[in-house]
Amino acid sequence: DADVTQTPRNRITKTGKRIMLECSQTKGHDRMYWYRQDPGLGLRLIYYSFDVKDINKGEISDGYSVSRQAQAKFSLSLESAIPNQTALYFCATSTDYEQYFGPGTRLTVT
Amino acid sequence: AQSVTQLGSHVSVSEGALVLLRCNYSSSVPPYLFWYVQYPNQGLQLLLKYTSAATLVKGINGFEAEFKKSETSFHLTKPSAHMSDAAEYFCAVRASSNTGKLIFGQGTTLQVKP
């Protein structure tokens, strides 16, 4: 089984809808991250968390919120989706020296 | 602040030719550097990492990278390209804080021609 899983893997939604992307990990890491990938821009950090009570904004947090339900679960929400949030979203966990990525969620906002 | 620049958004090589993907970084502290590969419709897989040990780092699938402090570079190489190497490659630097977060370059798409 994969160490970092993301659901759904693909989602098409309409402008203004609320959507949640979920991430679970079995690696036992405290640190978890949400990134978005856009062509030509690489990956950019949205939010990160060190534990259930420690959540921090990344460089592009506007329009997003997160919830750390447990050490193993970290969810990303788009409260009111807009087309420029169409992207590939990755969850990751890390040790001090290495990050482990999930398979990604491809989100399309129409 | 840290930053990463990957020179060339697309690189095309013939099968069997040398692969060279360029990465330059900026960091105010000794950097930890990474190369990740993303195959089509997949997540990111770590190829190799530099964490202040040997400057020549060997990774998976025959890739290696050399840390050159004087040039602030961490270029990725492979002596002989295979068709299966076609993918997108990302260079990243770990942010100087203790957050563990990564700063990524823009990515380089490697095309391998038969």
PDB file of C-alpha atoms in Angstrom:
ATOM      1  CA  ASP A   1       0.000   0.000   0.000  1.00  0.00           C
ATOM      2  CA  ALA A   2       1.137   3.537  -0.718  1.00  0.00           C
ATOM      3  CA  ASP A   3       2.617   5.510   2.168  1.00  0.00           C
ATOM      4  CA  VAL A   4       0.859   8.748   1.198  1.00  0.00           C
ATOM      5  CA  THR A   5      -2.591   8.577  -0.343  1.00  0.00           C
ATOM      6  CA  GLN A   6      -4.778  11.304  -1.751  1.00  0.00           C
ATOM      7  CA  THR A   7      -8.469  11.335  -2.553  1.00  0.00           C
ATOM      8  CA  PRO A   8      -9.958  12.019  -4.968  1.00  0.00           C
ATOM      9  CA  ARG A   9      -7.395  11.532  -7.720  1.00  0.00           C
ATOM     10  CA  ASN A  10      -9.372  13.591 -10.194  1.00  0.00           C
ATOM     11  CA  ARG A  11     -12.155  16.092  -9.638  1.00  0.00           C
ATOM     12  CA  ILE A  12     -14.085  18.472 -11.814  1.00  0.00           C
ATOM     13  CA  THR A  13     -16.102  21.106 -10.011  1.00  0.00           C
ATOM     14  CA  LYS A  14     -17.867  24.339 -10.782  1.00  0.00           C
ATOM     15  CA  THR A  15     -16.966  27.865  -9.809  1.00  0.00           C
ATOM     16  CA  GLY A  16     -18.217  28.728  -6.345  1.00  0.00           C
ATOM     17  CA  LYS A  17     -18.427  25.177  -5.055  1.00  0.00           C
ATOM     18  CA  ARG A  18     -16.720  24.049  -1.884  1.00  0.00           C
ATOM     19  CA  ILE A  19     -14.360  21.140  -2.304  1.00  0.00           C
ATOM     20  CA  MET A  20     -12.148  19.143   0.024  1.00  0.00           C
ATOM     21  CA  LEU A  21      -9.044  17.201  -0.916  1.00  0.00           C
ATOM     22  CA  GLU A  22      -7.910  14.577   1.543  1.00  0.00           C
ATOM     23  CA  CYS A  23      -4.512  13.186   2.381  1.00  0.00           C
ATOM     24  CA  SER A  24      -3.549  10.261   4.581  1.00  0.00           C
ATOM     25  CA  GLN A  25      -0.133   8.895   5.461  1.00  0.00           C
ATOM     26  CA  THR A  26       1.136   5.760   7.119  1.00  0.00           C
ATOM     27  CA  LYS A  27       4.742   6.879   7.555  1.00  0.00           C
ATOM     28  CA  GLY A  28       4.225   8.204  11.061  1.00  0.00           C
ATOM     29  CA  HIS A  29       5.648  11.621  10.223  1.00  0.00           C
ATOM     30  CA  ASP A  30       4.533  14.723  12.088  1.00  0.00           C
ATOM     31  CA  ARG A  31       5.172  17.116   9.213  1.00  0.00           C
ATOM     32  CA  MET A  32       2.676  17.342   6.379  1.00  0.00           C
ATOM     33  CA  TYR A  33       2.402  19.714   3.419  1.00  0.00           C
ATOM     34  CA  TRP A  34       0.095  20.757   0.620  1.00  0.00           C
ATOM     35  CA  TYR A  35       1.565  21.979  -2.674  1.00  0.00           C
ATOM     36  CA  ARG A  36       0.044  22.925  -5.983  1.00  0.00           C
ATOM     37  CA  GLN A  37       1.741  22.354  -9.319  1.00  0.00           C
ATOM     38  CA  ASP A  38       1.177  24.592 -12.322  1.00  0.00           C
ATOM     39  CA  PRO A  39       2.936  24.239 -15.675  1.00  0.00           C
ATOM     40  CA  GLY A  40       6.086  26.317 -15.768  1.00  0.00           C
ATOM     41  CA  LEU A  41       5.868  27.227 -12.093  1.00  0.00           C
ATOM     42  CA  GLY A  42       6.976  24.044 -10.382  1.00  0.00           C
ATOM     43  CA  LEU A  43       5.421  23.250  -7.016  1.00  0.00           C
ATOM     44  CA  ARG A  44       4.393  25.978  -4.606  1.00  0.00           C
ATOM     45  CA  LEU A  45       3.585  25.520  -0.945  1.00  0.00           C
ATOM     46  CA  ILE A  46       0.025  26.212   0.188  1.00  0.00           C
ATOM     47  CA  TYR A  47       0.023  25.118   3.848  1.00  0.00           C
ATOM     48  CA  TYR A  48       2.099  22.985   6.153  1.00  0.00           C
ATOM     49  CA  SER A  49       1.595  21.439   9.556  1.00  0.00           C
ATOM     50  CA  PHE A  50       3.859  20.064  12.250  1.00  0.00           C
ATOM     51  CA  ASP A  51       1.074  18.538  14.318  1.00  0.00           C
ATOM     52  CA  VAL A  52      -2.671  18.855  14.840  1.00  0.00           C
ATOM     53  CA  LYS A  53      -2.267  22.162  16.668  1.00  0.00           C
ATOM     54  CA  ASP A  54       0.430  23.681  14.490  1.00  0.00           C
ATOM     55  CA  ILE A  55      -0.678  24.842  11.046  1.00  0.00           C
ATOM     56  CA  ASN A  56       1.151  27.396   8.975  1.00  0.00           C
ATOM     57  CA  LYS A  57       0.518  29.289   5.763  1.00  0.00           C
ATOM     58  CA  GLY A  58       2.746  28.762   2.802  1.00  0.00           C
ATOM     59  CA  GLU A  59       3.432  31.165  -0.027  1.00  0.00           C
ATOM     60  CA  ILE A  60       0.042  30.833  -1.755  1.00  0.00           C
ATOM     61  CA  SER A  61      -2.552  30.192   0.985  1.00  0.00           C
ATOM     62  CA  ASP A  62      -5.199  32.702  -0.160  1.00  0.00           C
ATOM     63  CA  GLY A  63      -8.411  30.933  -1.115  1.00  0.00           C
ATOM     64  CA  TYR A  64      -7.459  27.746   0.734  1.00  0.00           C
ATOM     65  CA  SER A  65      -7.900  26.360   4.217  1.00  0.00           C
ATOM     66  CA  VAL A  66      -6.668  23.186   5.875  1.00  0.00           C
ATOM     67  CA  SER A  67      -7.521  20.854   8.694  1.00  0.00           C
ATOM     68  CA  ARG A  68      -5.195  18.451  10.493  1.00  0.00           C
ATOM     69  CA  GLN A  69      -7.587  15.899  11.877  1.00  0.00           C
ATOM     70  CA  ALA A  70      -4.904  13.564  13.206  1.00  0.00           C
ATOM     71  CA  GLN A  71      -1.220  12.935  12.768  1.00  0.00           C
ATOM     72  CA  ALA A  72      -2.040  10.872   9.708  1.00  0.00           C
ATOM     73  CA  LYS A  73      -4.640  13.107   8.048  1.00  0.00           C
ATOM     74  CA  PHE A  74      -4.347  16.540   6.488  1.00  0.00           C
ATOM     75  CA  SER A  75      -7.158  17.979   4.364  1.00  0.00           C
ATOM     76  CA  LEU A  76      -7.156  20.922   1.995  1.00  0.00           C
ATOM     77  CA  SER A  77     -10.357  22.871   1.321  1.00  0.00           C
ATOM     78  CA  LEU A  78     -11.310  25.351  -1.327  1.00  0.00           C
ATOM     79  CA  GLU A  79     -14.185  27.280   0.207  1.00  0.00           C
ATOM     80  CA  SER A  80     -15.372  28.779  -3.068  1.00  0.00           C
ATOM     81  CA  ALA A  81     -13.512  27.339  -6.021  1.00  0.00           C
ATOM     82  CA  ILE A  82     -12.422  29.587  -8.877  1.00  0.00           C
ATOM     83  CA  PRO A  83     -10.990  28.613 -12.286  1.00  0.00           C
ATOM     84  CA  ASN A  84      -7.437  29.716 -11.486  1.00  0.00           C
ATOM     85  CA  GLN A  85      -7.350  27.064  -8.787  1.00  0.00           C
ATOM     86  CA  THR A  86      -7.297  24.479 -11.543  1.00  0.00           C
ATOM     87  CA  ALA A  87      -4.043  22.628 -10.866  1.00  0.00           C
ATOM     88  CA  LEU A  88      -2.417  19.432  -9.710  1.00  0.00           C
ATOM     89  CA  TYR A  89      -2.327  19.244  -5.913  1.00  0.00           C
ATOM     90  CA  PHE A  90       0.196  17.227  -3.947  1.00  0.00           C
ATOM     91  CA  CYS A  91       0.289  16.227  -0.334  1.00  0.00           C
ATOM     92  CA  ALA A  92       3.624  15.348   1.246  1.00  0.00           C
ATOM     93  CA  THR A  93       5.092  14.225   4.536  1.00  0.00           C
ATOM     94  CA  SER A  94       8.666  14.632   5.653  1.00  0.00           C
ATOM     95  CA  THR A  95      11.490  13.730   7.929  1.00  0.00           C
ATOM     96  CA  ASP A  96      14.238  16.278   8.546  1.00  0.00           C
ATOM     97  CA  TYR A  97      15.886  15.359   5.268  1.00  0.00           C
ATOM     98  CA  GLU A  98      13.355  14.025   2.809  1.00  0.00           C
ATOM     99  CA  GLN A  99       9.813  14.599   1.630  1.00  0.00           C
ATOM    100  CA  TYR A 100       7.485  11.854   0.460  1.00  0.00           C
ATOM    101  CA  PHE A 101       4.774  12.790  -1.992  1.00  0.00           C
ATOM    102  CA  GLY A 102       1.339  11.426  -2.659  1.00  0.00           C
ATOM    103  CA  PRO A 103       0.161  10.650  -6.196  1.00  0.00           C
ATOM    104  CA  GLY A 104      -1.586  13.982  -6.621  1.00  0.00           C
ATOM    105  CA  THR A 105      -5.130  15.212  -7.184  1.00  0.00           C
ATOM    106  CA  ARG A 106      -5.950  16.804 -10.514  1.00  0.00           C
ATOM    107  CA  LEU A 107      -8.558  19.486  -9.886  1.00  0.00           C
ATOM    108  CA  THR A 108     -10.417  21.286 -12.641  1.00  0.00           C
ATOM    109  CA  VAL A 109     -12.657  24.238 -11.825  1.00  0.00           C
ATOM    110  CA  THR A 110     -15.034  25.170 -14.633  1.00  0.00           C
TER     111      THR A 110
ATOM    112  CA  ALA B   1      15.674  33.548   1.094  1.00  0.00           C
ATOM    113  CA  GLN B   2      16.191  30.419  -0.915  1.00  0.00           C
ATOM    114  CA  SER B   3      15.421  30.072  -4.604  1.00  0.00           C
ATOM    115  CA  VAL B   4      16.017  27.595  -7.393  1.00  0.00           C
ATOM    116  CA  THR B   5      16.392  28.183 -11.112  1.00  0.00           C
ATOM    117  CA  GLN B   6      16.280  25.396 -13.639  1.00  0.00           C
ATOM    118  CA  LEU B   7      17.779  26.408 -16.960  1.00  0.00           C
ATOM    119  CA  GLY B   8      15.685  25.153 -19.827  1.00  0.00           C
ATOM    120  CA  SER B   9      12.060  24.152 -19.480  1.00  0.00           C
ATOM    121  CA  HIS B  10      12.467  21.484 -22.177  1.00  0.00           C
ATOM    122  CA  VAL B  11      15.502  19.360 -22.967  1.00  0.00           C
ATOM    123  CA  SER B  12      15.591  16.881 -25.810  1.00  0.00           C
ATOM    124  CA  VAL B  13      18.256  14.182 -26.210  1.00  0.00           C
ATOM    125  CA  SER B  14      18.678  11.094 -28.309  1.00  0.00           C
ATOM    126  CA  GLU B  15      18.565   7.681 -26.715  1.00  0.00           C
ATOM    127  CA  GLY B  16      22.076   6.813 -25.531  1.00  0.00           C
ATOM    128  CA  ALA B  17      23.190  10.435 -25.309  1.00  0.00           C
ATOM    129  CA  LEU B  18      24.298  12.305 -22.224  1.00  0.00           C
ATOM    130  CA  VAL B  19      21.568  13.862 -20.119  1.00  0.00           C
ATOM    131  CA  LEU B  20      22.378  17.199 -18.466  1.00  0.00           C
ATOM    132  CA  LEU B  21      19.705  19.093 -16.558  1.00  0.00           C
ATOM    133  CA  ARG B  22      20.820  22.347 -15.028  1.00  0.00           C
ATOM    134  CA  CYS B  23      19.944  23.698 -11.602  1.00  0.00           C
ATOM    135  CA  ASN B  24      21.247  26.777  -9.830  1.00  0.00           C
ATOM    136  CA  TYR B  25      20.266  27.700  -6.329  1.00  0.00           C
ATOM    137  CA  SER B  26      20.426  30.626  -3.993  1.00  0.00           C
ATOM    138  CA  SER B  27      20.750  30.050  -0.289  1.00  0.00           C
ATOM    139  CA  SER B  28      22.017  32.075   2.636  1.00  0.00           C
ATOM    140  CA  VAL B  29      22.916  28.918   4.544  1.00  0.00           C
ATOM    141  CA  PRO B  30      24.493  25.622   3.503  1.00  0.00           C
ATOM    142  CA  PRO B  31      21.794  24.079   1.359  1.00  0.00           C
ATOM    143  CA  TYR B  32      20.150  20.711   1.267  1.00  0.00           C
ATOM    144  CA  LEU B  33      19.390  20.020  -2.395  1.00  0.00           C
ATOM    145  CA  PHE B  34      17.139  17.508  -4.094  1.00  0.00           C
ATOM    146  CA  TRP B  35      16.196  16.240  -7.529  1.00  0.00           C
ATOM    147  CA  TYR B  36      12.748  14.748  -8.027  1.00  0.00           C
ATOM    148  CA  VAL B  37      11.296  13.057 -11.092  1.00  0.00           C
ATOM    149  CA  GLN B  38       7.667  13.034 -12.128  1.00  0.00           C
ATOM    150  CA  TYR B  39       6.569  10.462 -14.669  1.00  0.00           C
ATOM    151  CA  PRO B  40       3.339  11.132 -16.560  1.00  0.00           C
ATOM    152  CA  ASN B  41       0.286  10.971 -14.324  1.00  0.00           C
ATOM    153  CA  GLN B  42       2.340  10.109 -11.266  1.00  0.00           C
ATOM    154  CA  GLY B  43       3.581  11.816  -8.140  1.00  0.00           C
ATOM    155  CA  LEU B  44       7.099  12.961  -7.388  1.00  0.00           C
ATOM    156  CA  GLN B  45       9.829  10.438  -6.746  1.00  0.00           C
ATOM    157  CA  LEU B  46      13.132  11.340  -5.134  1.00  0.00           C
ATOM    158  CA  LEU B  47      16.085  10.784  -7.466  1.00  0.00           C
ATOM    159  CA  LEU B  48      18.844  11.953  -5.173  1.00  0.00           C
ATOM    160  CA  LYS B  49      19.709  14.398  -2.428  1.00  0.00           C
ATOM    161  CA  TYR B  50      22.659  16.399  -1.190  1.00  0.00           C
ATOM    162  CA  THR B  51      22.840  16.916   2.562  1.00  0.00           C
ATOM    163  CA  SER B  52      26.385  18.283   3.005  1.00  0.00           C
ATOM    164  CA  ALA B  53      28.237  15.004   2.719  1.00  0.00           C
ATOM    165  CA  ALA B  54      29.956  13.993  -0.532  1.00  0.00           C
ATOM    166  CA  THR B  55      29.652  16.595  -3.272  1.00  0.00           C
ATOM    167  CA  LEU B  56      29.034  13.973  -5.951  1.00  0.00           C
ATOM    168  CA  VAL B  57      25.733  12.323  -5.221  1.00  0.00           C
ATOM    169  CA  LYS B  58      24.535   9.152  -6.892  1.00  0.00           C
ATOM    170  CA  GLY B  59      20.855   8.459  -7.209  1.00  0.00           C
ATOM    171  CA  ILE B  60      18.503   5.935  -8.662  1.00  0.00           C
ATOM    172  CA  ASN B  61      18.275   4.903 -12.308  1.00  0.00           C
ATOM    173  CA  GLY B  62      21.883   5.876 -13.052  1.00  0.00           C
ATOM    174  CA  PHE B  63      21.494   9.574 -12.300  1.00  0.00           C
ATOM    175  CA  GLU B  64      23.998  11.627 -10.388  1.00  0.00           C
ATOM    176  CA  ALA B  65      24.489  15.251  -9.446  1.00  0.00           C
ATOM    177  CA  GLU B  66      27.434  17.315  -8.328  1.00  0.00           C
ATOM    178  CA  PHE B  67      27.196  20.057  -5.746  1.00  0.00           C
ATOM    179  CA  LYS B  68      29.411  22.994  -6.695  1.00  0.00           C
ATOM    180  CA  LYS B  69      29.365  25.675  -4.062  1.00  0.00           C
ATOM    181  CA  SER B  70      31.477  28.121  -6.059  1.00  0.00           C
ATOM    182  CA  GLU B  71      28.987  27.957  -8.929  1.00  0.00           C
ATOM    183  CA  THR B  72      25.881  27.533  -6.716  1.00  0.00           C
ATOM    184  CA  SER B  73      24.919  24.672  -8.976  1.00  0.00           C
ATOM    185  CA  PHE B  74      23.543  21.166  -8.607  1.00  0.00           C
ATOM    186  CA  HIS B  75      23.271  19.832 -12.151  1.00  0.00           C
ATOM    187  CA  LEU B  76      21.781  16.414 -12.825  1.00  0.00           C
ATOM    188  CA  THR B  77      23.490  14.063 -15.245  1.00  0.00           C
ATOM    189  CA  LYS B  78      23.148  10.595 -16.696  1.00  0.00           C
ATOM    190  CA  PRO B  79      25.709   9.178 -19.122  1.00  0.00           C
ATOM    191  CA  SER B  80      23.262   7.422 -21.421  1.00  0.00           C
ATOM    192  CA  ALA B  81      19.604   8.311 -21.782  1.00  0.00           C
ATOM    193  CA  HIS B  82      16.904   5.658 -21.965  1.00  0.00           C
ATOM    194  CA  MET B  83      13.455   6.108 -23.385  1.00  0.00           C
ATOM    195  CA  SER B  84      12.096   5.461 -19.902  1.00  0.00           C
ATOM    196  CA  ASP B  85      13.854   8.607 -18.623  1.00  0.00           C
ATOM    197  CA  ALA B  86      11.318  10.818 -20.376  1.00  0.00           C
ATOM    198  CA  ALA B  87       9.665  12.735 -17.554  1.00  0.00           C
ATOM    199  CA  GLU B  88       9.615  16.058 -15.771  1.00  0.00           C
ATOM    200  CA  TYR B  89      12.457  16.774 -13.385  1.00  0.00           C
ATOM    201  CA  PHE B  90      12.404  19.170 -10.470  1.00  0.00           C
ATOM    202  CA  CYS B  91      15.293  20.594  -8.504  1.00  0.00           C
ATOM    203  CA  ALA B  92      14.520  21.773  -4.981  1.00  0.00           C
ATOM    204  CA  VAL B  93      16.246  23.341  -2.016  1.00  0.00           C
ATOM    205  CA  ARG B  94      15.172  22.938   1.564  1.00  0.00           C
ATOM    206  CA  ALA B  95      14.189  26.213   3.157  1.00  0.00           C
ATOM    207  CA  SER B  96      16.628  27.469   5.755  1.00  0.00           C
ATOM    208  CA  SER B  97      14.104  27.348   8.555  1.00  0.00           C
ATOM    209  CA  ASN B  98      13.370  24.121  10.395  1.00  0.00           C
ATOM    210  CA  THR B  99      10.101  23.660   8.603  1.00  0.00           C
ATOM    211  CA  GLY B 100      11.412  21.086   6.175  1.00  0.00           C
ATOM    212  CA  LYS B 101       9.522  22.762   3.360  1.00  0.00           C
ATOM    213  CA  LEU B 102      11.016  22.730  -0.107  1.00  0.00           C
ATOM    214  CA  ILE B 103      11.480  25.486  -2.651  1.00  0.00           C
ATOM    215  CA  PHE B 104      11.127  24.062  -6.147  1.00  0.00           C
ATOM    216  CA  GLY B 105      12.457  25.107  -9.493  1.00  0.00           C
ATOM    217  CA  GLN B 106      10.157  25.480 -12.464  1.00  0.00           C
ATOM    218  CA  GLY B 107      10.789  21.993 -13.752  1.00  0.00           C
ATOM    219  CA  THR B 108      12.480  20.626 -16.862  1.00  0.00           C
ATOM    220  CA  THR B 109      10.747  18.246 -19.219  1.00  0.00           C
ATOM    221  CA  LEU B 110      13.129  15.686 -20.660  1.00  0.00           C
ATOM    222  CA  GLN B 111      12.282  14.234 -24.048  1.00  0.00           C
ATOM    223  CA  VAL B 112      14.214  11.190 -25.252  1.00  0.00           C
ATOM    224  CA  LYS B 113      14.168  10.552 -28.979  1.00  0.00           C
ATOM    225  CA  PRO B 114      14.743   7.092 -30.434  1.00  0.00           C
TER     226      PRO B 114
END
